Amino acid sequence: MKTYKYITIFIAICTSLLFVQCTDADDSDNIIGLVTCDDGLQNGDEEGIDCGGTICEACVGIVDFSGTYVQEDQMGRPGINTVFGTSGMKDSFNTTIPSSMGAAFQSSFETKLLGLNPAYTSNALGLDAATFTTVLANDVLWVAETGTTTYFNGTEILTGRNLTDDVIDVSLLLIFGGPAGTDNPTLTSDFVSANDVTFSSSFPYVANPN
Amino acid sequence: MKNTMIFAFVVFLCGCNSEKNKAITSPLDYDQYLNTYVSWSKESALSEIDFWQSRFEDDSTKIVELGKLAGLYTTLFSATGDARKLYRSEKLLKKAIEVSAREKDTYFRSLAHNYISQHRFKEAKVLLDSAYAFPDNKRETELMLFDVSMELGDYRAADSLLGKLKNNSDYNYLIRLSKWSDYKGNLDAAIRYMEQAKSIAESRGIKTLKVWTYTNIADYYGHAGRIKDAYNHYLKALELQPDNAYAKKGIAWIAYAWEGNTLEANRILDSVMKGHKAPDYFLLKAEMAEFDEDSSEEKKLRESFVNLVETGDYGNMYRTYLIELYAEINPKRALELAAVEVGNRTTPETYQLLAYAQLKMGNKEEALRIIEDHVVDKTFEPMALYYGALVFKANDLNVRVNELKKELKTASFELGPVIMRRIDML
Amino acid sequence: MKKTKIFAAIGGLGLAALSVFLIAADHIDAPAVAGTSTDIADFYSFQGEDPNNLVFVVDVQGLIAPGQPTEQAVFDEDVLLEINIDNNNDLVEDLVIQAIKRDTTMYFFGPVAPSQTGLNSAIDEANMSGSVPISTTTDIQTTTNNGIQFFAGPRDDPFFFDFTRYNEVIAGSATGFNNPGADTFEGTNVLSVIVEVPKSMLGSGVVGANPLAPTVPVYNVWVEAKRKQ
């Protein structure tokens, strides 16, 4: 189907202050231009050649997706960069592929862990410093194929990350809580246990913007 | 295209083109941006400040709010020209440096940026060196070190930083490469790199980047004599940000310098000055009064500028303008200020002012020495060459005056008709 | 015009407008020299309302104030968001879901085996799985295609954390958290890309990845932000 739209080009002549000597000429002109969706030009309010805008069909088929995209940031588990990001590793951490992360970052994570909590021996998961930081340094999120997904719900551990999961408390507990989770009670929770807005049980789950 | 042809045809028909250049500006294109006295940028910054301020409660431990508010006060400064907003931001950033546990380099860079806006370049450099001592975000710091090295006249450092930063698909690199090319006198290259940056900004679809790029490339097009392109890019900026004062000033300059239409240029500036309080508009208005040979108005406007700068708490921000101004009426004061400015940064642009002040003090030999040692062959900036020509003239070096005159004629749009008139008389 | 000597043009005018603080939920990332909008704020993955589906939530540009700042927030069209799924526990992606903005639409590709793994990617145009108009604060759009659901646009930031107090603890000016704490992210928004995929499109998970639940089959998932070169 051929579609047309009319564009009115209104040109007021000699109204520019430049031409003061002839502004009294009451000239103006209406020119009707014709813009079509098959003229091979990007004109009117088209977003591409003969597509998009108010009249023509959307530009979908000819959207440009070419090019090489190079990594600048990545994320698996929450807060890893915040808590364990030691000075000087941020840039490299963001551009190291997960299969190389353990070798690259485990030892600096361990140093950082023992810096944060010098008394660290083990945590509520029974992981010593080396094992715990080995788990964390491979910064990918484990998600269970079936069943409950949660960062920690009292039973399941690290089987995904729900919107409601208090991931900060889990992290703090595992860093500062000691083997029984009872050490350093003022450091094992930030005492903010839920989002200020409730989530929907249906897609897209996350609440409308404020 | 159609539009232009018809317009040209109309001009021909009317036979009323008595000015030396064909009209490029038309109020039809930009009136819509002049008539809105509400500054959207300002209102939007203010409402966002309200949001963060209500959470902040002046509790300086709140690092997120500190950072957000500091950024917003800087935005507010850009939108209004009110220097106090910049100082407010400075205070917040100092506090942020103090209380932040991580990413401190971030706040050092932000404060350095604030100091660059305040023309406190040496202090900015010190802050960037502090930021650079942190192991993260080195590239961001290097980008800013380049900026401040250019300001301080440390071109070797700037050159070597640019080599380190090379990445032709990085917007941040390209705009700096463009500035560097301009400094080297290669305007074609400067335009080419800014055009590459422009296509990145457009492809990313980020409004602030697009506006910044359009206004900067418009300046370059103007320098290259491509006035229509310059005008179109100022308009593109205004389409995205209707209260962009810089773009409006650019259009006012075209109306004045290209079309000789001071009435329209003043009308544009008057609308800008309602919302944006930077003093330099008075200088441009004064120049136009001079063009119109209205010396009492000119004098009044120059006084307004000085008053605003002296009372407006602008720090160093307008010192170079003051030097130019005082050179005419109080050369001793100009010389003092120029000496301070050269102490602050040793660039051809500051030395040219020192030479000019010396000239006006009657020290033509000293002026010549400064021009020869620090300006000639070290910059392609037209104003510097103009001051050079004045100094050569005073020293009866007419061959050199004529050489420079020839060069300056190619920058007539950038220099504007008043300076060109003076150059013609040399 | 006197040449824009204000190199502060970059320092001043430009950066002033550009030095928006991009603070991510992961969590406080640097302010940008000129907008490093590749910063990922947050990442979630959980079982959908339909237990046969898995949901991925990718957040960028955290801590956006309500109102105009949220209305003005846009995805960067040069930034590809890529969700990676490793289903054999070698920590190398076997499948990717790619999302990128063009004009007012977010386009999605995959899940599909990537043409190359690692730091560089090309968009797999042949495997476009759907698209969705980017939602505004008032016009909420979702689409479904081949059982995959799509959303892109501003959301309430689901993250919660007393970051202020955390900063003080780390800085050494406080010895512990306040009870109750104050959610730094309360009332703020974020830009989200949300996609819900039938698990059948992701292959089978693998046991042994999670030492704490060694018999539970899992996927290793993570998200990357990649900039067009």
XYZ file of N, CA, C and O in Angstrom, chain A residues 35-139:
420
model
N 5.631 13.738 0.555
C 6.619 12.793 1.062
C 6.008 11.410 0.989
O 4.903 11.192 1.480
N 6.656 10.495 0.366
C 6.097 9.154 0.264
C 7.038 8.145 0.904
O 8.204 8.431 1.144
N 6.507 6.966 1.173
C 7.296 5.916 1.797
C 8.004 5.063 0.757
O 8.458 3.960 1.040
N 8.070 5.550 -0.465
C 8.821 4.781 -1.452
C 9.626 5.695 -2.380
O 9.858 5.396 -3.527
N 9.994 6.878 -1.836
C 10.752 7.792 -2.675
C 12.263 7.652 -2.490
O 13.055 8.412 -3.043
N 12.666 6.701 -1.655
C 14.103 6.465 -1.499
C 14.823 7.547 -0.710
O 16.045 7.593 -0.698
N 14.063 8.416 -0.055
C 14.686 9.481 0.734
C 14.225 9.386 2.186
O 13.086 8.980 2.436
N 15.092 9.772 3.111
C 14.621 9.927 4.488
C 14.089 11.338 4.609
O 14.843 12.297 4.690
N 12.783 11.486 4.533
C 12.204 12.825 4.617
C 10.972 12.791 5.498
O 10.600 11.746 6.025
N 10.356 13.934 5.685
C 9.260 14.001 6.637
C 9.788 13.639 8.015
O 10.899 14.007 8.366
N 8.992 12.883 8.760
C 9.493 12.473 10.078
C 9.957 11.011 10.054
O 9.964 10.326 11.077
N 10.341 10.541 8.895
C 10.846 9.180 8.798
C 12.091 8.994 9.656
O 12.913 9.892 9.762
N 12.193 7.798 10.222
C 13.349 7.513 11.078
C 14.459 6.837 10.301
O 15.591 6.734 10.764
N 14.145 6.326 9.134
C 15.152 5.781 8.231
C 14.661 6.092 6.842
O 13.666 6.817 6.671
N 15.310 5.549 5.817
C 14.834 5.791 4.458
C 13.512 5.064 4.274
O 13.435 3.834 4.388
N 12.453 5.850 4.048
C 11.120 5.302 3.781
C 10.592 4.382 4.884
O 9.870 3.423 4.609
N 10.975 4.612 6.117
C 10.405 3.817 7.206
C 10.354 4.623 8.488
O 11.036 5.628 8.617
N 9.518 4.169 9.416
C 9.379 4.838 10.697
C 8.565 6.118 10.554
O 8.056 6.447 9.474
N 8.429 6.840 11.662
C 7.646 8.069 11.635
C 6.167 7.778 11.689
O 5.746 6.660 11.978
N 5.376 8.795 11.402
C 3.944 8.671 11.629
C 3.238 7.881 10.532
O 2.172 7.338 10.744
N 3.806 7.831 9.355
C 3.078 7.246 8.240
C 3.669 5.911 7.783
O 2.959 4.937 7.587
N 4.985 5.877 7.641
C 5.596 4.695 7.038
C 5.679 3.542 8.034
O 5.544 3.731 9.230
N 5.904 2.365 7.489
C 6.034 1.214 8.372
C 7.312 1.297 9.195
O 8.263 1.975 8.811
N 7.315 0.586 10.318
C 8.467 0.651 11.219
C 9.738 0.175 10.509
O 9.679 -0.573 9.537
N 10.873 0.638 11.032
C 12.145 0.397 10.361
C 12.754 -0.962 10.696
O 13.929 -1.186 10.454
N 11.971 -1.874 11.284
C 12.546 -3.070 11.888
C 13.532 -3.817 10.995
O 14.656 -4.072 11.376
N 13.075 -4.149 9.791
C 13.904 -4.986 8.938
C 15.264 -4.407 8.635
O 16.194 -5.147 8.318
N 15.386 -3.100 8.739
C 16.637 -2.498 8.312
C 17.394 -1.847 9.466
O 18.250 -1.009 9.270
N 17.061 -2.238 10.682
C 17.807 -1.716 11.815
C 19.223 -2.291 11.774
O 19.410 -3.462 11.459
N 20.176 -1.460 12.069
C 21.573 -1.871 11.964
C 22.060 -2.476 13.285
O 22.102 -1.804 14.303
N 22.404 -3.756 13.229
C 22.929 -4.429 14.428
C 24.392 -4.842 14.224
O 24.903 -5.682 14.955
N 25.030 -4.284 13.210
C 26.377 -4.739 12.881
C 27.395 -4.280 13.926
O 27.099 -3.454 14.785
N 28.586 -4.808 13.821
C 29.683 -4.324 14.661
C 30.121 -5.328 15.707
O 29.469 -6.347 15.946
N 31.266 -5.005 16.301
C 31.808 -5.823 17.372
C 31.575 -5.105 18.696
O 31.792 -3.901 18.799
N 31.117 -5.847 19.669
C 30.824 -5.285 20.982
C 31.833 -5.834 21.987
O 32.000 -7.044 22.092
N 32.498 -4.926 22.679
C 33.608 -5.319 23.543
C 33.249 -5.088 25.007
O 32.712 -4.040 25.381
N 33.571 -6.057 25.818
C 33.134 -6.057 27.210
C 33.737 -4.917 28.041
O 34.930 -4.661 27.981
N 32.871 -4.265 28.818
C 33.347 -3.247 29.762
C 32.915 -3.534 31.193
O 33.487 -2.998 32.130
N 31.884 -4.346 31.361
C 31.434 -4.624 32.731
C 30.767 -5.994 32.740
O 30.282 -6.465 31.713
N 30.756 -6.635 33.889
C 30.014 -7.884 34.036
C 29.627 -8.079 35.490
O 30.192 -7.467 36.393
N 28.656 -8.974 35.688
C 28.174 -9.222 37.041
C 27.522 -10.594 37.124
O 26.773 -10.999 36.238
N 27.834 -11.299 38.189
C 27.188 -12.559 38.478
C 26.443 -12.418 39.794
O 25.274 -12.109 39.835
N 27.182 -12.569 40.880
C 26.552 -12.446 42.199
C 26.521 -10.985 42.651
O 27.370 -10.186 42.254
N 25.579 -10.665 43.509
C 25.468 -9.276 43.967
C 26.599 -8.876 44.919
O 27.034 -9.680 45.747
N 27.034 -7.659 44.772
C 27.911 -7.063 45.768
C 29.342 -7.542 45.769
O 30.130 -7.132 46.619
N 29.707 -8.387 44.807
C 31.057 -8.938 44.845
C 32.095 -7.832 44.652
O 33.048 -7.702 45.399
N 31.841 -6.994 43.637
C 32.775 -5.906 43.390
C 32.778 -4.912 44.550
O 33.809 -4.364 44.931
N 31.603 -4.694 45.125
C 31.508 -3.732 46.224
C 32.278 -4.212 47.447
O 33.027 -3.457 48.058
N 32.079 -5.469 47.786
C 32.664 -5.961 49.029
C 34.112 -6.423 48.831
O 34.986 -6.088 49.621
N 34.331 -7.147 47.736
C 35.664 -7.738 47.582
C 36.532 -7.005 46.574
O 37.690 -7.339 46.388
N 35.946 -6.030 45.916
C 36.727 -5.282 44.946
C 37.836 -4.528 45.647
O 37.614 -3.495 46.254
N 39.013 -5.094 45.583
C 40.122 -4.389 46.197
C 40.600 -3.331 45.230
O 40.372 -3.406 44.031
N 41.267 -2.341 45.768
C 41.798 -1.285 44.928
C 42.637 -1.873 43.816
O 43.470 -2.734 44.051
N 42.390 -1.415 42.615
C 43.246 -1.801 41.510
C 42.775 -3.006 40.750
O 43.368 -3.389 39.755
N 41.689 -3.636 41.180
C 41.253 -4.802 40.427
C 39.939 -4.587 39.683
O 39.504 -5.439 38.936
N 39.347 -3.421 39.871
C 38.027 -3.200 39.298
C 38.037 -3.382 37.776
O 37.215 -4.113 37.221
N 38.969 -2.691 37.127
C 38.980 -2.744 35.665
C 39.240 -4.157 35.156
O 38.574 -4.632 34.243
N 40.204 -4.854 35.772
C 40.525 -6.189 35.284
C 39.416 -7.169 35.644
O 39.095 -8.071 34.866
N 38.794 -6.988 36.794
C 37.711 -7.885 37.183
C 36.566 -7.820 36.176
O 35.949 -8.838 35.841
N 36.301 -6.624 35.691
C 35.185 -6.454 34.765
C 35.463 -7.000 33.372
O 34.564 -7.111 32.554
N 36.720 -7.318 33.085
C 37.043 -7.810 31.748
C 37.819 -9.126 31.799
O 38.602 -9.430 30.914
N 37.592 -9.894 32.867
C 38.181 -11.228 32.940
C 37.059 -12.249 32.782
O 36.046 -12.159 33.480
N 37.220 -13.197 31.869
C 36.133 -14.164 31.665
C 36.045 -15.084 32.881
O 37.052 -15.361 33.544
N 34.832 -15.535 33.212
C 34.638 -16.293 34.459
C 35.586 -17.481 34.623
O 36.036 -17.771 35.733
N 35.923 -18.153 33.523
C 36.779 -19.330 33.669
C 38.201 -18.961 34.087
O 38.969 -19.824 34.513
N 38.547 -17.671 33.982
C 39.884 -17.239 34.423
C 39.856 -16.503 35.754
O 40.891 -16.086 36.270
N 38.662 -16.292 36.289
C 38.544 -15.446 37.474
C 39.183 -16.055 38.715
O 39.838 -15.358 39.489
N 38.948 -17.338 38.907
C 39.449 -17.976 40.124
C 40.948 -17.765 40.264
O 41.436 -17.312 41.305
N 41.655 -18.085 39.197
C 43.110 -17.957 39.236
C 43.525 -16.513 39.431
O 44.501 -16.214 40.129
N 42.747 -15.604 38.827
C 43.157 -14.197 38.874
C 42.847 -13.527 40.211
O 43.583 -12.654 40.654
N 41.742 -13.922 40.854
C 41.270 -13.096 41.974
C 41.118 -13.800 43.308
O 40.909 -13.150 44.320
N 41.216 -15.142 43.336
C 40.931 -15.818 44.606
C 41.824 -15.312 45.729
O 41.363 -15.026 46.834
N 43.108 -15.182 45.458
C 44.000 -14.834 46.569
C 43.781 -13.404 47.043
O 43.824 -13.122 48.242
N 43.469 -12.477 46.105
C 43.220 -11.109 46.586
C 41.883 -11.026 47.324
O 41.729 -10.243 48.260
N 40.907 -11.852 46.916
C 39.654 -11.922 47.668
C 39.901 -12.430 49.083
O 39.326 -11.938 50.053
N 40.768 -13.432 49.179
C 41.051 -13.998 50.504
C 41.720 -12.949 51.397
O 41.367 -12.797 52.569
N 42.666 -12.230 50.820
C 43.322 -11.164 51.581
C 42.306 -10.137 52.056
O 42.324 -9.683 53.202
N 41.393 -9.782 51.127
C 40.379 -8.780 51.454
C 39.451 -9.294 52.557
O 39.099 -8.563 53.492
N 39.072 -10.555 52.452
C 38.187 -11.156 53.450
C 38.826 -11.088 54.837
O 38.188 -10.695 55.819
N 40.104 -11.449 54.887
C 40.785 -11.449 56.188
C 41.077 -10.031 56.654
O 41.263 -9.779 57.847
N 41.093 -9.085 55.706
C 41.200 -7.677 56.091
C 39.910 -7.179 56.721
O 39.913 -6.470 57.728
N 38.791 -7.583 56.126
C 37.490 -7.171 56.657
C 37.232 -7.820 58.006
O 36.730 -7.191 58.932
N 37.547 -9.082 58.114
C 37.290 -9.825 59.355
C 38.529 -10.650 59.715
O 38.634 -11.826 59.355
N 39.468 -10.039 60.440
C 40.734 -10.726 60.753
C 40.524 -12.015 61.553
O 41.376 -12.903 61.532
N 39.358 -12.115 62.217
C 39.109 -13.301 63.038
C 38.463 -14.434 62.246
O 38.060 -15.457 62.816
N 38.339 -14.249 60.931
C 37.624 -15.241 60.119
C 38.300 -16.619 60.195
O 39.493 -16.750 59.965
N 37.533 -17.622 60.551
C 38.042 -18.997 60.473
C 37.187 -19.798 59.499
O 37.685 -20.490 58.618
N 35.898 -19.633 59.654
C 34.940 -20.353 58.821
C 33.643 -19.565 58.879
O 33.546 -18.570 59.617
N 32.643 -19.985 58.093
C 31.357 -19.284 58.174
C 30.215 -20.278 58.325
O 30.447 -21.487 58.478
N 29.014 -19.737 58.279
C 27.847 -20.582 58.532
C 27.710 -21.717 57.519
O 26.999 -22.694 57.748
N 28.362 -21.576 56.372
C 28.339 -22.652 55.380
C 29.464 -23.644 55.611
O 29.616 -24.617 54.868
N 30.297 -23.366 56.630
C 31.402 -24.254 56.918
C 32.562 -24.121 55.934
O 33.360 -25.037 55.755
N 32.648 -22.977 55.281
C 33.709 -22.786 54.297
C 34.871 -22.007 54.902
O 34.673 -20.923 55.441
N 36.073 -22.548 54.817
C 37.218 -21.782 55.287
C 37.518 -20.669 54.278
O 36.902 -20.592 53.200
N 38.450 -19.811 54.645
C 38.663 -18.599 53.842
C 39.005 -18.934 52.396
O 38.506 -18.303 51.460
N 39.859 -19.935 52.201
C 40.281 -20.278 50.838
C 39.104 -20.823 50.028
O 38.878 -20.420 48.882
N 38.329 -21.710 50.640
C 37.200 -22.304 49.913
C 36.128 -21.260 49.608
O 35.593 -21.188 48.501
N 35.829 -20.450 50.623
C 34.795 -19.422 50.467
C 35.175 -18.451 49.338
O 34.359 -18.137 48.465
N 36.403 -17.984 49.340
C 36.794 -17.014 48.310
C 36.968 -17.680 46.943
O 36.844 -17.003 45.924
N 37.215 -18.982 46.934
C 37.244 -19.681 45.641
C 35.849 -19.686 45.019
O 35.672 -19.437 43.822
N 34.853 -19.937 45.881
C 33.471 -19.903 45.408
C 33.132 -18.511 44.864
O 32.594 -18.347 43.771
N 33.506 -17.480 45.636
C 33.113 -16.119 45.270
C 33.862 -15.583 44.057
O 33.319 -14.804 43.276
N 35.117 -15.995 43.926
C 35.932 -15.425 42.844
C 35.400 -15.829 41.474
O 35.523 -15.073 40.506
N 34.809 -17.020 41.375
C 34.138 -17.380 40.122
C 32.787 -16.690 40.120
O 31.790 -17.249 40.572
N 32.765 -15.467 39.624
C 31.583 -14.633 39.829
C 30.465 -14.964 38.841
O 30.178 -14.201 37.917
